[in-house]
Amino acid sequence: MKSIEQFIEDYNNLSPEERSLAFSKYTMQSMSSFVKSAEDFEEATYALGVLTCAAILADDRISDEELLILYAGLKISLGTKADIEESKKLAAEILQDKNDYKDSAKIVAEKYLSVWNDNDKENVIMLCIALCAIDGVVSPKEILWLKELIAAANN
């Protein structure tokens, strides 16, 4: 498997249009992998949600762009009941529990990614990189978290 630096370089070499398409592709392929591996759809959604939140929290803050990702996730989960204020409230709660999400992401990686083929793992890693980069840069804290995620996935 490639190094995290190579994955990030691959992502950074994409045009803005390619990044948009890649984000959708990696989300769908990751969800498909979780659905095949989980006991049910709810468990699959939860596992992907944990990784999404952990990626957003990897730098210990939530940017406006990351808040929009949370908002989109709530809209999909709750339908028209979700609004931006609920997303801000959720963001504050998630920040309080950031270490729990990061620990849970390691458990998800150990349970699912560790038994997947490299292609399925790489889709999730690229999705997490896209989430980390959504605010414009993959920070050193995010790189460290991504390395920890890969280590857990390779256990």
PDB file of C-alpha atoms in Angstrom:
ATOM      1  CA  MET A   1       0.000   0.000   0.000  1.00  0.00           C
ATOM      2  CA  LYS A   2       1.158   3.558  -0.731  1.00  0.00           C
ATOM      3  CA  SER A   3       2.365   5.919   1.984  1.00  0.00           C
ATOM      4  CA  ILE A   4      -0.006   8.570   3.284  1.00  0.00           C
ATOM      5  CA  GLU A   5       2.183  11.194   1.644  1.00  0.00           C
ATOM      6  CA  GLN A   6       1.684   9.491  -1.744  1.00  0.00           C
ATOM      7  CA  PHE A   7      -2.090   9.313  -1.206  1.00  0.00           C
ATOM      8  CA  ILE A   8      -2.125  13.039  -0.366  1.00  0.00           C
ATOM      9  CA  GLU A   9       0.031  13.855  -3.388  1.00  0.00           C
ATOM     10  CA  ASP A  10      -2.361  11.885  -5.609  1.00  0.00           C
ATOM     11  CA  TYR A  11      -5.294  13.826  -4.158  1.00  0.00           C
ATOM     12  CA  ASN A  12      -3.537  17.191  -4.479  1.00  0.00           C
ATOM     13  CA  ASN A  13      -2.819  16.471  -8.161  1.00  0.00           C
ATOM     14  CA  LEU A  14      -6.547  16.331  -8.919  1.00  0.00           C
ATOM     15  CA  SER A  15      -8.264  19.364 -10.424  1.00  0.00           C
ATOM     16  CA  PRO A  16     -11.181  20.890  -8.461  1.00  0.00           C
ATOM     17  CA  GLU A  17     -13.625  19.102 -10.774  1.00  0.00           C
ATOM     18  CA  GLU A  18     -11.803  15.797 -10.329  1.00  0.00           C
ATOM     19  CA  ARG A  19     -11.824  16.284  -6.551  1.00  0.00           C
ATOM     20  CA  SER A  20     -15.577  16.741  -6.582  1.00  0.00           C
ATOM     21  CA  LEU A  21     -16.071  13.586  -8.619  1.00  0.00           C
ATOM     22  CA  ALA A  22     -13.527  11.701  -6.496  1.00  0.00           C
ATOM     23  CA  PHE A  23     -15.310  12.690  -3.288  1.00  0.00           C
ATOM     24  CA  SER A  24     -18.580  11.251  -4.595  1.00  0.00           C
ATOM     25  CA  LYS A  25     -16.861   8.146  -5.930  1.00  0.00           C
ATOM     26  CA  TYR A  26     -14.953   7.423  -2.717  1.00  0.00           C
ATOM     27  CA  THR A  27     -18.066   8.016  -0.613  1.00  0.00           C
ATOM     28  CA  MET A  28     -20.132   5.569  -2.678  1.00  0.00           C
ATOM     29  CA  GLN A  29     -17.407   2.940  -2.891  1.00  0.00           C
ATOM     30  CA  SER A  30     -16.668   3.206   0.835  1.00  0.00           C
ATOM     31  CA  MET A  31     -20.339   2.868   1.704  1.00  0.00           C
ATOM     32  CA  SER A  32     -20.602  -0.143  -0.590  1.00  0.00           C
ATOM     33  CA  SER A  33     -17.676  -1.804   1.205  1.00  0.00           C
ATOM     34  CA  PHE A  34     -19.217  -1.134   4.607  1.00  0.00           C
ATOM     35  CA  VAL A  35     -22.608  -2.455   3.496  1.00  0.00           C
ATOM     36  CA  LYS A  36     -20.998  -5.704   2.307  1.00  0.00           C
ATOM     37  CA  SER A  37     -19.124  -6.124   5.600  1.00  0.00           C
ATOM     38  CA  ALA A  38     -21.576  -4.902   8.236  1.00  0.00           C
ATOM     39  CA  GLU A  39     -24.442  -6.853   9.750  1.00  0.00           C
ATOM     40  CA  ASP A  40     -26.964  -4.324   8.459  1.00  0.00           C
ATOM     41  CA  PHE A  41     -27.287  -0.935   6.767  1.00  0.00           C
ATOM     42  CA  GLU A  42     -27.507   0.911  10.084  1.00  0.00           C
ATOM     43  CA  GLU A  43     -24.150  -0.509  11.204  1.00  0.00           C
ATOM     44  CA  ALA A  44     -22.596   0.368   7.843  1.00  0.00           C
ATOM     45  CA  THR A  45     -23.892   3.935   8.055  1.00  0.00           C
ATOM     46  CA  TYR A  46     -22.642   4.250  11.618  1.00  0.00           C
ATOM     47  CA  ALA A  47     -19.151   3.006  10.694  1.00  0.00           C
ATOM     48  CA  LEU A  48     -18.844   5.444   7.793  1.00  0.00           C
ATOM     49  CA  GLY A  49     -20.263   8.231   9.974  1.00  0.00           C
ATOM     50  CA  VAL A  50     -17.640   7.587  12.651  1.00  0.00           C
ATOM     51  CA  LEU A  51     -14.846   7.809  10.077  1.00  0.00           C
ATOM     52  CA  THR A  52     -16.358  10.978   8.617  1.00  0.00           C
ATOM     53  CA  CYS A  53     -16.552  12.674  12.015  1.00  0.00           C
ATOM     54  CA  ALA A  54     -13.062  11.526  12.987  1.00  0.00           C
ATOM     55  CA  ALA A  55     -11.626  12.861   9.704  1.00  0.00           C
ATOM     56  CA  ILE A  56     -13.369  16.185  10.237  1.00  0.00           C
ATOM     57  CA  LEU A  57     -12.014  16.316  13.805  1.00  0.00           C
ATOM     58  CA  ALA A  58      -8.479  15.193  12.967  1.00  0.00           C
ATOM     59  CA  ASP A  59      -7.125  18.742  13.292  1.00  0.00           C
ATOM     60  CA  ASP A  60      -9.163  19.411  16.487  1.00  0.00           C
ATOM     61  CA  ARG A  61     -11.397  22.046  14.889  1.00  0.00           C
ATOM     62  CA  ILE A  62     -14.382  22.233  12.563  1.00  0.00           C
ATOM     63  CA  SER A  63     -14.153  24.682   9.667  1.00  0.00           C
ATOM     64  CA  ASP A  64     -17.141  26.158   7.830  1.00  0.00           C
ATOM     65  CA  GLU A  65     -16.541  23.697   4.983  1.00  0.00           C
ATOM     66  CA  GLU A  66     -16.554  20.774   7.407  1.00  0.00           C
ATOM     67  CA  LEU A  67     -19.726  22.113   9.009  1.00  0.00           C
ATOM     68  CA  LEU A  68     -21.378  21.913   5.595  1.00  0.00           C
ATOM     69  CA  ILE A  69     -20.384  18.228   5.359  1.00  0.00           C
ATOM     70  CA  LEU A  70     -22.060  17.615   8.730  1.00  0.00           C
ATOM     71  CA  TYR A  71     -25.108  19.522   7.534  1.00  0.00           C
ATOM     72  CA  ALA A  72     -25.314  17.423   4.367  1.00  0.00           C
ATOM     73  CA  GLY A  73     -25.024  14.248   6.438  1.00  0.00           C
ATOM     74  CA  LEU A  74     -27.828  15.366   8.712  1.00  0.00           C
ATOM     75  CA  LYS A  75     -30.014  16.279   5.746  1.00  0.00           C
ATOM     76  CA  ILE A  76     -29.531  12.799   4.312  1.00  0.00           C
ATOM     77  CA  SER A  77     -30.164  11.146   7.695  1.00  0.00           C
ATOM     78  CA  LEU A  78     -33.036  13.293   8.907  1.00  0.00           C
ATOM     79  CA  GLY A  79     -34.495  14.642   5.688  1.00  0.00           C
ATOM     80  CA  THR A  80     -35.973  18.111   5.703  1.00  0.00           C
ATOM     81  CA  LYS A  81     -35.936  18.296   9.513  1.00  0.00           C
ATOM     82  CA  ALA A  82     -32.227  19.150   9.622  1.00  0.00           C
ATOM     83  CA  ASP A  83     -31.021  22.742   9.476  1.00  0.00           C
ATOM     84  CA  ILE A  84     -27.723  24.561   9.774  1.00  0.00           C
ATOM     85  CA  GLU A  85     -28.350  25.405  13.439  1.00  0.00           C
ATOM     86  CA  GLU A  86     -28.686  21.700  14.253  1.00  0.00           C
ATOM     87  CA  SER A  87     -25.412  21.146  12.429  1.00  0.00           C
ATOM     88  CA  LYS A  88     -23.693  23.820  14.531  1.00  0.00           C
ATOM     89  CA  LYS A  89     -25.055  22.190  17.691  1.00  0.00           C
ATOM     90  CA  LEU A  90     -23.849  18.777  16.488  1.00  0.00           C
ATOM     91  CA  ALA A  91     -20.430  20.255  15.662  1.00  0.00           C
ATOM     92  CA  ALA A  92     -20.080  21.593  19.213  1.00  0.00           C
ATOM     93  CA  GLU A  93     -21.054  18.193  20.652  1.00  0.00           C
ATOM     94  CA  ILE A  94     -18.652  16.375  18.346  1.00  0.00           C
ATOM     95  CA  LEU A  95     -15.794  18.675  19.363  1.00  0.00           C
ATOM     96  CA  GLN A  96     -16.484  17.781  23.003  1.00  0.00           C
ATOM     97  CA  ASP A  97     -16.220  14.073  22.130  1.00  0.00           C
ATOM     98  CA  LYS A  98     -13.394  14.315  19.572  1.00  0.00           C
ATOM     99  CA  ASN A  99     -11.187  11.729  21.272  1.00  0.00           C
ATOM    100  CA  ASP A 100     -14.086   9.256  21.422  1.00  0.00           C
ATOM    101  CA  TYR A 101     -14.592   9.630  17.666  1.00  0.00           C
ATOM    102  CA  LYS A 102     -10.891   9.192  16.966  1.00  0.00           C
ATOM    103  CA  ASP A 103     -10.788   6.064  19.163  1.00  0.00           C
ATOM    104  CA  SER A 104     -13.942   4.733  17.503  1.00  0.00           C
ATOM    105  CA  ALA A 105     -12.407   5.307  14.071  1.00  0.00           C
ATOM    106  CA  LYS A 106      -9.476   3.079  15.039  1.00  0.00           C
ATOM    107  CA  ILE A 107     -11.940   0.379  16.110  1.00  0.00           C
ATOM    108  CA  VAL A 108     -13.781   0.713  12.787  1.00  0.00           C
ATOM    109  CA  ALA A 109     -10.478   0.427  10.919  1.00  0.00           C
ATOM    110  CA  GLU A 110      -9.471  -2.662  12.898  1.00  0.00           C
ATOM    111  CA  LYS A 111     -12.875  -4.329  12.474  1.00  0.00           C
ATOM    112  CA  TYR A 112     -13.524  -3.557   8.811  1.00  0.00           C
ATOM    113  CA  LEU A 113     -10.552  -2.152   6.916  1.00  0.00           C
ATOM    114  CA  SER A 114      -8.094  -4.686   8.328  1.00  0.00           C
ATOM    115  CA  VAL A 115      -9.906  -7.509   6.499  1.00  0.00           C
ATOM    116  CA  TRP A 116     -10.585  -5.624   3.264  1.00  0.00           C
ATOM    117  CA  ASN A 117      -8.515  -5.758   0.097  1.00  0.00           C
ATOM    118  CA  ASP A 118      -6.178  -2.841  -0.644  1.00  0.00           C
ATOM    119  CA  ASN A 119      -8.557  -1.274  -3.172  1.00  0.00           C
ATOM    120  CA  ASP A 120     -11.392  -1.013  -0.626  1.00  0.00           C
ATOM    121  CA  LYS A 121      -8.994   0.323   2.026  1.00  0.00           C
ATOM    122  CA  GLU A 122      -7.617   2.889  -0.407  1.00  0.00           C
ATOM    123  CA  ASN A 123     -11.119   4.166  -1.205  1.00  0.00           C
ATOM    124  CA  VAL A 124     -11.747   4.853   2.496  1.00  0.00           C
ATOM    125  CA  ILE A 125      -8.313   6.429   2.942  1.00  0.00           C
ATOM    126  CA  MET A 126      -8.870   8.708  -0.053  1.00  0.00           C
ATOM    127  CA  LEU A 127     -12.311   9.661   1.297  1.00  0.00           C
ATOM    128  CA  CYS A 128     -10.736  10.558   4.648  1.00  0.00           C
ATOM    129  CA  ILE A 129      -8.052  12.602   2.868  1.00  0.00           C
ATOM    130  CA  ALA A 130     -10.766  14.440   0.918  1.00  0.00           C
ATOM    131  CA  LEU A 131     -12.567  15.187   4.183  1.00  0.00           C
ATOM    132  CA  CYS A 132      -9.363  16.377   5.846  1.00  0.00           C
ATOM    133  CA  ALA A 133      -8.568  18.564   2.823  1.00  0.00           C
ATOM    134  CA  ILE A 134     -12.048  20.079   2.520  1.00  0.00           C
ATOM    135  CA  ASP A 135     -10.846  23.226   4.327  1.00  0.00           C
ATOM    136  CA  GLY A 136      -7.976  23.656   1.874  1.00  0.00           C
ATOM    137  CA  VAL A 137      -5.053  21.780   3.409  1.00  0.00           C
ATOM    138  CA  VAL A 138      -4.188  18.484   5.067  1.00  0.00           C
ATOM    139  CA  SER A 139      -2.537  19.639   8.291  1.00  0.00           C
ATOM    140  CA  PRO A 140       0.235  17.847  10.202  1.00  0.00           C
ATOM    141  CA  LYS A 141      -2.350  16.752  12.826  1.00  0.00           C
ATOM    142  CA  GLU A 142      -4.514  15.303  10.068  1.00  0.00           C
ATOM    143  CA  ILE A 143      -1.537  13.492   8.534  1.00  0.00           C
ATOM    144  CA  LEU A 144      -0.766  11.968  11.934  1.00  0.00           C
ATOM    145  CA  TRP A 145      -4.396  10.819  12.312  1.00  0.00           C
ATOM    146  CA  LEU A 146      -4.382   9.358   8.791  1.00  0.00           C
ATOM    147  CA  LYS A 147      -1.196   7.427   9.588  1.00  0.00           C
ATOM    148  CA  GLU A 148      -2.831   6.081  12.755  1.00  0.00           C
ATOM    149  CA  LEU A 149      -5.885   5.060  10.727  1.00  0.00           C
ATOM    150  CA  ILE A 150      -3.729   3.203   8.197  1.00  0.00           C
ATOM    151  CA  ALA A 151      -1.817   1.484  11.012  1.00  0.00           C
ATOM    152  CA  ALA A 152      -5.101   0.320  12.553  1.00  0.00           C
ATOM    153  CA  ALA A 153      -6.324  -0.835   9.125  1.00  0.00           C
ATOM    154  CA  ASN A 154      -3.186  -2.907   8.677  1.00  0.00           C
ATOM    155  CA  ASN A 155      -3.419  -4.722  12.036  1.00  0.00           C
TER     156      ASN A 155
END
